[in-house]
Short mmCIF file of N, CA and C in Angstrom, two decimals:
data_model
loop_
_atom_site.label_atom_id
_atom_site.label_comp_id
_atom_site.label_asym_id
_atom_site.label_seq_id
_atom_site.Cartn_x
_atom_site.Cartn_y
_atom_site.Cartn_z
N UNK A 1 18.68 21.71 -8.08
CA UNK A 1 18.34 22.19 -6.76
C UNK A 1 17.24 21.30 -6.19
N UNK A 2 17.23 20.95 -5.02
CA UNK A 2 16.08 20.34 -4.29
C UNK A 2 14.86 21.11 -4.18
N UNK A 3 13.81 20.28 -4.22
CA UNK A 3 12.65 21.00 -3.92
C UNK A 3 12.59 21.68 -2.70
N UNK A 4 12.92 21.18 -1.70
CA UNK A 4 12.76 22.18 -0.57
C UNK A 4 13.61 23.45 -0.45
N UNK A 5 15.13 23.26 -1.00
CA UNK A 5 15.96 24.28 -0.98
C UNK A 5 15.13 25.54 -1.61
N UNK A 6 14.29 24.92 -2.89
CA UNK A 6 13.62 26.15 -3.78
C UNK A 6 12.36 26.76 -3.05
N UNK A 7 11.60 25.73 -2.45
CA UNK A 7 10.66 26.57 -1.39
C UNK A 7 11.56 27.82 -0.56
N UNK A 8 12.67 27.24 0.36
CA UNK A 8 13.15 28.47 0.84
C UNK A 8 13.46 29.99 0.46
N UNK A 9 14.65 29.36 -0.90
CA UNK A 9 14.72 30.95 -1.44
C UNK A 9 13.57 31.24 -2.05
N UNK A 10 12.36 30.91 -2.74
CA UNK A 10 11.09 31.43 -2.99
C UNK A 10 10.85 31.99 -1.87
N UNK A 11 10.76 31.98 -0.83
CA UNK A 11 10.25 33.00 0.34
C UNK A 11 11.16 34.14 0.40
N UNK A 12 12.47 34.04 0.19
CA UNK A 12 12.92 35.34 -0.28
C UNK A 12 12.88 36.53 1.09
N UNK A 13 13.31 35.82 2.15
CA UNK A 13 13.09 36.77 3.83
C UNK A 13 13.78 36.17 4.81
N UNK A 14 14.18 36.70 5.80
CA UNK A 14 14.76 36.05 6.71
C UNK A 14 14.18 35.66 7.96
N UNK A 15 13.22 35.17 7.74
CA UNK A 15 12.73 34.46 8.98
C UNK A 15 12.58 33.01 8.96
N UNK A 16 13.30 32.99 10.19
CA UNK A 16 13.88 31.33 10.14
C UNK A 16 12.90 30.64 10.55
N UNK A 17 12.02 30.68 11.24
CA UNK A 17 10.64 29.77 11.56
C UNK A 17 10.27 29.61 10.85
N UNK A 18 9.87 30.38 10.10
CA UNK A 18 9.24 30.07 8.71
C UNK A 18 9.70 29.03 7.29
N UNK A 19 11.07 29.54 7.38
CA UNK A 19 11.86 29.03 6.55
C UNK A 19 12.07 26.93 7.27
N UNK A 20 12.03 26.98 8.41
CA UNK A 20 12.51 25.57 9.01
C UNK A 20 10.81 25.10 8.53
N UNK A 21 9.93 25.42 8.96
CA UNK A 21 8.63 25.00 8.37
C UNK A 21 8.15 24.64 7.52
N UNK A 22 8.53 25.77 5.84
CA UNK A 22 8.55 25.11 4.94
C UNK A 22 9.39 24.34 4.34
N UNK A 23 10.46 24.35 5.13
CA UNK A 23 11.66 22.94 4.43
C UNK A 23 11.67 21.66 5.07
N UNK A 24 10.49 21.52 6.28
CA UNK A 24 10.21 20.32 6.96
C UNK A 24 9.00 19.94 6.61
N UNK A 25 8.32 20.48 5.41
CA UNK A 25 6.69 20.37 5.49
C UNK A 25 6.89 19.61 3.92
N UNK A 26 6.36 18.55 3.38
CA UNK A 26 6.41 17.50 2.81
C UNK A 26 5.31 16.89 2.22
N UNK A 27 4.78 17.57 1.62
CA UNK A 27 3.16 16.78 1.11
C UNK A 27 3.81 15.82 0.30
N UNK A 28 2.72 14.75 0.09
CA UNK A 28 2.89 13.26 -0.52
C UNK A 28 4.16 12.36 0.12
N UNK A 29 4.23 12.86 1.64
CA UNK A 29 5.39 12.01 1.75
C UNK A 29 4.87 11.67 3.68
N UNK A 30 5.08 10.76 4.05
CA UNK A 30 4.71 9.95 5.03
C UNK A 30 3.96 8.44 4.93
N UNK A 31 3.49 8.13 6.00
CA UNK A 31 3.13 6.60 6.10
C UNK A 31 2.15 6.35 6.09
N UNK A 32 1.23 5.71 5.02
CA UNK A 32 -0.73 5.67 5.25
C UNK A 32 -0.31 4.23 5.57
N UNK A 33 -1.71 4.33 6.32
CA UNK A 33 -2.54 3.02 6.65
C UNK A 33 -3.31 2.34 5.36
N UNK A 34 -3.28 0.97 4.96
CA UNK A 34 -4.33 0.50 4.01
C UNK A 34 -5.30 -0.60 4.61
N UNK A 35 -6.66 -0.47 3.76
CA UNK A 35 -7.52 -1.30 4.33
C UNK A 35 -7.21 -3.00 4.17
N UNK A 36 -5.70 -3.15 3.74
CA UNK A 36 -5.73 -4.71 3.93
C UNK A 36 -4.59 -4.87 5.48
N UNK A 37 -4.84 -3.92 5.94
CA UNK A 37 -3.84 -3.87 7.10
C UNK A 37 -2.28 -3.91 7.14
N UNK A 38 -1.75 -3.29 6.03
CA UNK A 38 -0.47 -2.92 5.40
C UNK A 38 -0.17 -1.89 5.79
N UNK A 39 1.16 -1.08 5.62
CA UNK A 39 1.36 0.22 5.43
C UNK A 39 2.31 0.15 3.93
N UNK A 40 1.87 1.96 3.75
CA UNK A 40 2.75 2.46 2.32
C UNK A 40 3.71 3.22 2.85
N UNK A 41 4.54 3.49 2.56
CA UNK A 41 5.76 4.85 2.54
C UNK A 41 5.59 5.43 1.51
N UNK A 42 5.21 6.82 1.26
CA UNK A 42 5.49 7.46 0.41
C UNK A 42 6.25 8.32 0.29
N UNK A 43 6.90 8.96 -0.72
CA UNK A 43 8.17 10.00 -0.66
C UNK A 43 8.19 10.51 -2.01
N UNK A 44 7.16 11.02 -2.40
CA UNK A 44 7.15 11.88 -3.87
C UNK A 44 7.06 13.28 -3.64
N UNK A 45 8.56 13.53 -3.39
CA UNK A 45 8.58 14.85 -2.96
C UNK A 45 8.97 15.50 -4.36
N UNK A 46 10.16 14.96 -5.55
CA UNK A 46 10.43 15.72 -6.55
C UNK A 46 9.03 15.60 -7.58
N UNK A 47 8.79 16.40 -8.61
CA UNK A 47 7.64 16.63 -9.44
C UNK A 47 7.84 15.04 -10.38
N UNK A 48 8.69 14.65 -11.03
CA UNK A 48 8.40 13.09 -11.31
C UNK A 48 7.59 12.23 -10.80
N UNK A 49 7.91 11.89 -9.50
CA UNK A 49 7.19 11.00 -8.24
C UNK A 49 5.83 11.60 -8.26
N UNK A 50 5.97 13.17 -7.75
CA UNK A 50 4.74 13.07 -7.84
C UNK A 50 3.84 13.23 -8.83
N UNK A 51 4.36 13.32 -10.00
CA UNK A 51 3.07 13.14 -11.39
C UNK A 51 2.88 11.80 -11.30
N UNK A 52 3.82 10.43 -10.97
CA UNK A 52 3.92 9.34 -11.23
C UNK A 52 2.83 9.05 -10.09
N UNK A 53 2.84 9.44 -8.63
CA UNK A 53 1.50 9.43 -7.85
C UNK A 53 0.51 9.58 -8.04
N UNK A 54 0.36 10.71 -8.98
CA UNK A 54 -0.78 10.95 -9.14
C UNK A 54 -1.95 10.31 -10.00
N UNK A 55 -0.87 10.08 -11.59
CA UNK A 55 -1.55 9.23 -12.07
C UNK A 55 -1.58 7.90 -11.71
N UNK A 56 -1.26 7.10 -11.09
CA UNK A 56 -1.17 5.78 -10.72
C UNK A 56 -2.43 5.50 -9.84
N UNK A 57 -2.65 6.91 -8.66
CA UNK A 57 -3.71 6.81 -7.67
C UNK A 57 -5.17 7.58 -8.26
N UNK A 58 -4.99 7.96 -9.96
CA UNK A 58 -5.95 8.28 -10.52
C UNK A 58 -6.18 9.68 -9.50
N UNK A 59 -5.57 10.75 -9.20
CA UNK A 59 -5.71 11.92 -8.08
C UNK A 59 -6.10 12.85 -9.24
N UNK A 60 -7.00 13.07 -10.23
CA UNK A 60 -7.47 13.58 -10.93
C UNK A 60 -7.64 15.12 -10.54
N UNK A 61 -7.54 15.20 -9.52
CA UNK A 61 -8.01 17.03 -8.62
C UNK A 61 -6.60 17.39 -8.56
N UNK A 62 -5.91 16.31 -8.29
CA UNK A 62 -3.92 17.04 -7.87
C UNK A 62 -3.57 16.62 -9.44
N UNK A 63 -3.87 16.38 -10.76
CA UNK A 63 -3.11 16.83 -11.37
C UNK A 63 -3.19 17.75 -12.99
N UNK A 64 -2.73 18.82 -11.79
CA UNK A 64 -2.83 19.87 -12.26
C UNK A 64 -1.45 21.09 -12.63
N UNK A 65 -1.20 21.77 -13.39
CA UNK A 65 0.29 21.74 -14.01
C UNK A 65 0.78 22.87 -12.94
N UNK A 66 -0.71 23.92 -11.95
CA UNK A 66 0.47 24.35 -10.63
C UNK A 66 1.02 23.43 -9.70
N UNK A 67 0.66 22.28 -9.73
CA UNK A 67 1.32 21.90 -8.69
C UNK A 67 2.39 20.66 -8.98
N UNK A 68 2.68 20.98 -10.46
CA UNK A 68 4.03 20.84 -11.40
C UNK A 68 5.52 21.38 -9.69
N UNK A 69 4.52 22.57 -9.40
CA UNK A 69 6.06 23.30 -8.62
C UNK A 69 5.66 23.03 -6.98
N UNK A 70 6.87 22.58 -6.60
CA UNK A 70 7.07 21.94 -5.58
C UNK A 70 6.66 23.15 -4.46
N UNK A 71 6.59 24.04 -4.60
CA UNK A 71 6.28 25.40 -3.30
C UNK A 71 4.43 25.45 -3.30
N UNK A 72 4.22 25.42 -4.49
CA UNK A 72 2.84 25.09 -4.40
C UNK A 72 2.16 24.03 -4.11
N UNK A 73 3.08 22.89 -4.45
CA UNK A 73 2.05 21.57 -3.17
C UNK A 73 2.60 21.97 -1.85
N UNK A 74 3.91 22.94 -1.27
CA UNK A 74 4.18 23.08 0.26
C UNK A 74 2.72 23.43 0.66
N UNK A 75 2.26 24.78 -0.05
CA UNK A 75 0.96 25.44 0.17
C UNK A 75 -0.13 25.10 0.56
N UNK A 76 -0.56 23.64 -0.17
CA UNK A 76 -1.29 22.70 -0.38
C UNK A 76 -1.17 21.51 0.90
N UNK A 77 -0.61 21.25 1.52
CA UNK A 77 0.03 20.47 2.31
C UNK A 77 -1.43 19.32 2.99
N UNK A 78 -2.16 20.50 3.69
CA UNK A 78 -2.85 19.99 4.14
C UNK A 78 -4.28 18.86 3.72
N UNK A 79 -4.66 19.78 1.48
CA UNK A 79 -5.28 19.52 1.20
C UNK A 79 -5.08 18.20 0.37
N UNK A 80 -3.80 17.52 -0.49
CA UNK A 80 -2.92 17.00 -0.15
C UNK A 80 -3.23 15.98 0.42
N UNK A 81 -2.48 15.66 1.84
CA UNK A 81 -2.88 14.80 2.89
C UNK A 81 -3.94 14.09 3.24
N UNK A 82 -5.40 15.23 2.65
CA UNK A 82 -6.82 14.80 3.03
C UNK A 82 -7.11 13.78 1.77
N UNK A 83 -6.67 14.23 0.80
CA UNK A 83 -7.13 13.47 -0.79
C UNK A 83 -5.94 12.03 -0.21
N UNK A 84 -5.03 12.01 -0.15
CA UNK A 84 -4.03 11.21 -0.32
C UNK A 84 -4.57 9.97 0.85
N UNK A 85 -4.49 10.54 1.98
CA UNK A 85 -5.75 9.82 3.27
C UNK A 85 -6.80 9.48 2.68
N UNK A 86 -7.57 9.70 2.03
CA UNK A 86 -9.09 9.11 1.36
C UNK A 86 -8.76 8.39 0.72
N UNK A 87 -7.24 8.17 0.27
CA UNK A 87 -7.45 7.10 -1.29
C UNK A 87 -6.89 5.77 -0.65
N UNK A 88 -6.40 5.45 0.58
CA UNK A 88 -5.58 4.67 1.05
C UNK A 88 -6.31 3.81 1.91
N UNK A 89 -7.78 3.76 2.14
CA UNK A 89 -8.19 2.68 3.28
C UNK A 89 -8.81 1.99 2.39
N UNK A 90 -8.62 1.54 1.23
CA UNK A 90 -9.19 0.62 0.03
C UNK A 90 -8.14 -0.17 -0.04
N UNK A 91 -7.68 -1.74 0.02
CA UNK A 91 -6.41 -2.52 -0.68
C UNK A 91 -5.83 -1.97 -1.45
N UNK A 92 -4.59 -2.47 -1.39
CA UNK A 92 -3.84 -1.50 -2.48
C UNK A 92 -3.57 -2.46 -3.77
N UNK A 93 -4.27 -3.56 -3.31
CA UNK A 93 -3.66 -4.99 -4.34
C UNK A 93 -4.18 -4.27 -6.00
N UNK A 94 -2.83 -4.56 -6.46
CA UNK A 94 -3.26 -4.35 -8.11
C UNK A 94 -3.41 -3.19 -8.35
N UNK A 95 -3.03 -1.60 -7.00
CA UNK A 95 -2.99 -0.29 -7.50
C UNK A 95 -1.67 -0.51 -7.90
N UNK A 96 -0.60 -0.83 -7.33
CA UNK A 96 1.22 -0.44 -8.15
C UNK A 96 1.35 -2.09 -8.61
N UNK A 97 1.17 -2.43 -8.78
CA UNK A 97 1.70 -3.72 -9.25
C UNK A 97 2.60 -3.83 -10.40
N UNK A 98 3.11 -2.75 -11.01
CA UNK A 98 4.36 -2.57 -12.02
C UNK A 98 5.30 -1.80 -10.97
N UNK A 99 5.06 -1.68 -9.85
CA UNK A 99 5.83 -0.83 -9.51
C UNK A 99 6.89 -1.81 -8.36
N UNK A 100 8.45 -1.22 -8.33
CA UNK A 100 9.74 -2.57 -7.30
C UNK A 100 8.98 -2.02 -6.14
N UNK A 101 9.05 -2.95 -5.50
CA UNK A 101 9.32 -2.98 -3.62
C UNK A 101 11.06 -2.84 -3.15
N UNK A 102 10.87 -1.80 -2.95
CA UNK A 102 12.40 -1.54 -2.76
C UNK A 102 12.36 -1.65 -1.01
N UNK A 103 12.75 -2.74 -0.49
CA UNK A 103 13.36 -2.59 1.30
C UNK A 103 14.62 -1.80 1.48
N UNK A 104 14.62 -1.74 3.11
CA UNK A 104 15.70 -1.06 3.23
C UNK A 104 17.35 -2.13 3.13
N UNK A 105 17.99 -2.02 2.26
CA UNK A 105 19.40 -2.77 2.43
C UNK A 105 20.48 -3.10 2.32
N UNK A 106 20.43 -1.29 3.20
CA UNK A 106 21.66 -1.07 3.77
C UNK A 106 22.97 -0.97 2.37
N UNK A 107 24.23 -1.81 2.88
CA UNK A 107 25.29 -1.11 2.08
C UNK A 107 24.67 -2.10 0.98
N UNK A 108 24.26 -3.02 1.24
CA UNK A 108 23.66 -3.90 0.04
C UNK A 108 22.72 -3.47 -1.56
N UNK A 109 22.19 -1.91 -0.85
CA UNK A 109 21.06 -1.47 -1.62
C UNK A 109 21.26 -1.18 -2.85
N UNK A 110 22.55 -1.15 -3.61
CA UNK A 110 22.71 -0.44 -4.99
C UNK A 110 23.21 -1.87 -5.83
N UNK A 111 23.86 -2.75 -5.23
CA UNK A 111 24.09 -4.45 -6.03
C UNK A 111 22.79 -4.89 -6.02
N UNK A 112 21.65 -4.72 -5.01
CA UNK A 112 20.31 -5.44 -5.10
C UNK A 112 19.56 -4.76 -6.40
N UNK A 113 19.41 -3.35 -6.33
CA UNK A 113 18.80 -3.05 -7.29
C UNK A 113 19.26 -3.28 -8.52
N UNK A 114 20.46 -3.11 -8.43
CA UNK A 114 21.03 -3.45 -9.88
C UNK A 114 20.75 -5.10 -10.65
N UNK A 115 20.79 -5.84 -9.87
CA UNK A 115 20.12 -7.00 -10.29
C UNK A 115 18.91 -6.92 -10.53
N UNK A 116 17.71 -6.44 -9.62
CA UNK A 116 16.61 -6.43 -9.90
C UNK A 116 16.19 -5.88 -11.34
N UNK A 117 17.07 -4.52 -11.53
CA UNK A 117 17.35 -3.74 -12.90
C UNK A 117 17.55 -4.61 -13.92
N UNK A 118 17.98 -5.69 -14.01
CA UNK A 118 18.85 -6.24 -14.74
C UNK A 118 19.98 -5.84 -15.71
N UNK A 119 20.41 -4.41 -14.91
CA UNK A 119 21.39 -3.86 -15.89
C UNK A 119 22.37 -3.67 -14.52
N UNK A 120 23.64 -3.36 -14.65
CA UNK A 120 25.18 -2.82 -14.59
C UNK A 120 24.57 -1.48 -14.69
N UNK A 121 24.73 -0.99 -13.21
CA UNK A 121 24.91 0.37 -13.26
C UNK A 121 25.84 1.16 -12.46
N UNK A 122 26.12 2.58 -12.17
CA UNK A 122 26.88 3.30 -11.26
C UNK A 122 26.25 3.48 -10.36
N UNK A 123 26.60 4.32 -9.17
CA UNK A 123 25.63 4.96 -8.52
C UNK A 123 25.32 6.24 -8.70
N UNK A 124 25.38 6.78 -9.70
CA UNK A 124 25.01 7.68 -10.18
C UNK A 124 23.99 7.82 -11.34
N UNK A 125 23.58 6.88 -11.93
CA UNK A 125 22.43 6.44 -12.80
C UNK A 125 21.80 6.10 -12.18
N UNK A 126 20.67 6.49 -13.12
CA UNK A 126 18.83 6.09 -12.30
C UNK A 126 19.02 4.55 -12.67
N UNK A 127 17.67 3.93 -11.21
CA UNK A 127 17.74 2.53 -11.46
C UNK A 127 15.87 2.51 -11.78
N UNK A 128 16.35 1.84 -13.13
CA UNK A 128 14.65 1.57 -13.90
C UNK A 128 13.94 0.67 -13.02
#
């Protein structure tokens, strides 16, 4: 199940404002600014990504095993954003540096990675 699908039925009611709110609301995921005049994309919306965020950006306050569950960083959203914003106007040189630069490309995107992978894969296997 997706994380957001599970925020919804966790609310467990029928009110749809509510429900469109928390399935559009997205902590650790949007576009920071960095102080070498770059931008990041981030998108660690499933709990992998974001443990993998966390420790990478050293977020020592976010990791913590409630917010293992994806309804509880919805909760969090704002506080989140403020930590995630503070850590980003420093260079980022040498914070991911094990980590691919994946661009966008197109129908191209699953033969590129797969080379980069250096393995033969489906599109249904994770690409290391």
């Amino acid at each position: 199940m997706t994380p957001r699908i599970g925020v919804h039925l966790a609310r467990n009611d029928n009110d749809a404002a509510a429900t469109r709110r928390d399935v559009l609301t997205r902590p650790a995921y949007g576009i920071f600014a960095t102080a070498d005049e770059k931008h990041l994309a981030l998108a660690a919306l499933e709990t992998p990504f974001w443990r993998r965020l966390v420790k990478t950006l050293a977020l020592s306050e976010l990791a913590v095993p409630a917010l293992d569950e994806y309804a509880q960083r919805v909760a969090r959203t704002n506080g989140i954003a403020t930590l995630l914003g503070s850590r980003f106007p420093v260079p980022m040189q040498g914070m991911i540096d094990d980590s691919h630069i994946t661009p966008a490309l197109g129908e191209h995107t699953e033969a590129i990675l797969q080379k980069w992978a250096g393995t033969r894969q489906t599109s249904h296997d994770c690409v290391r």
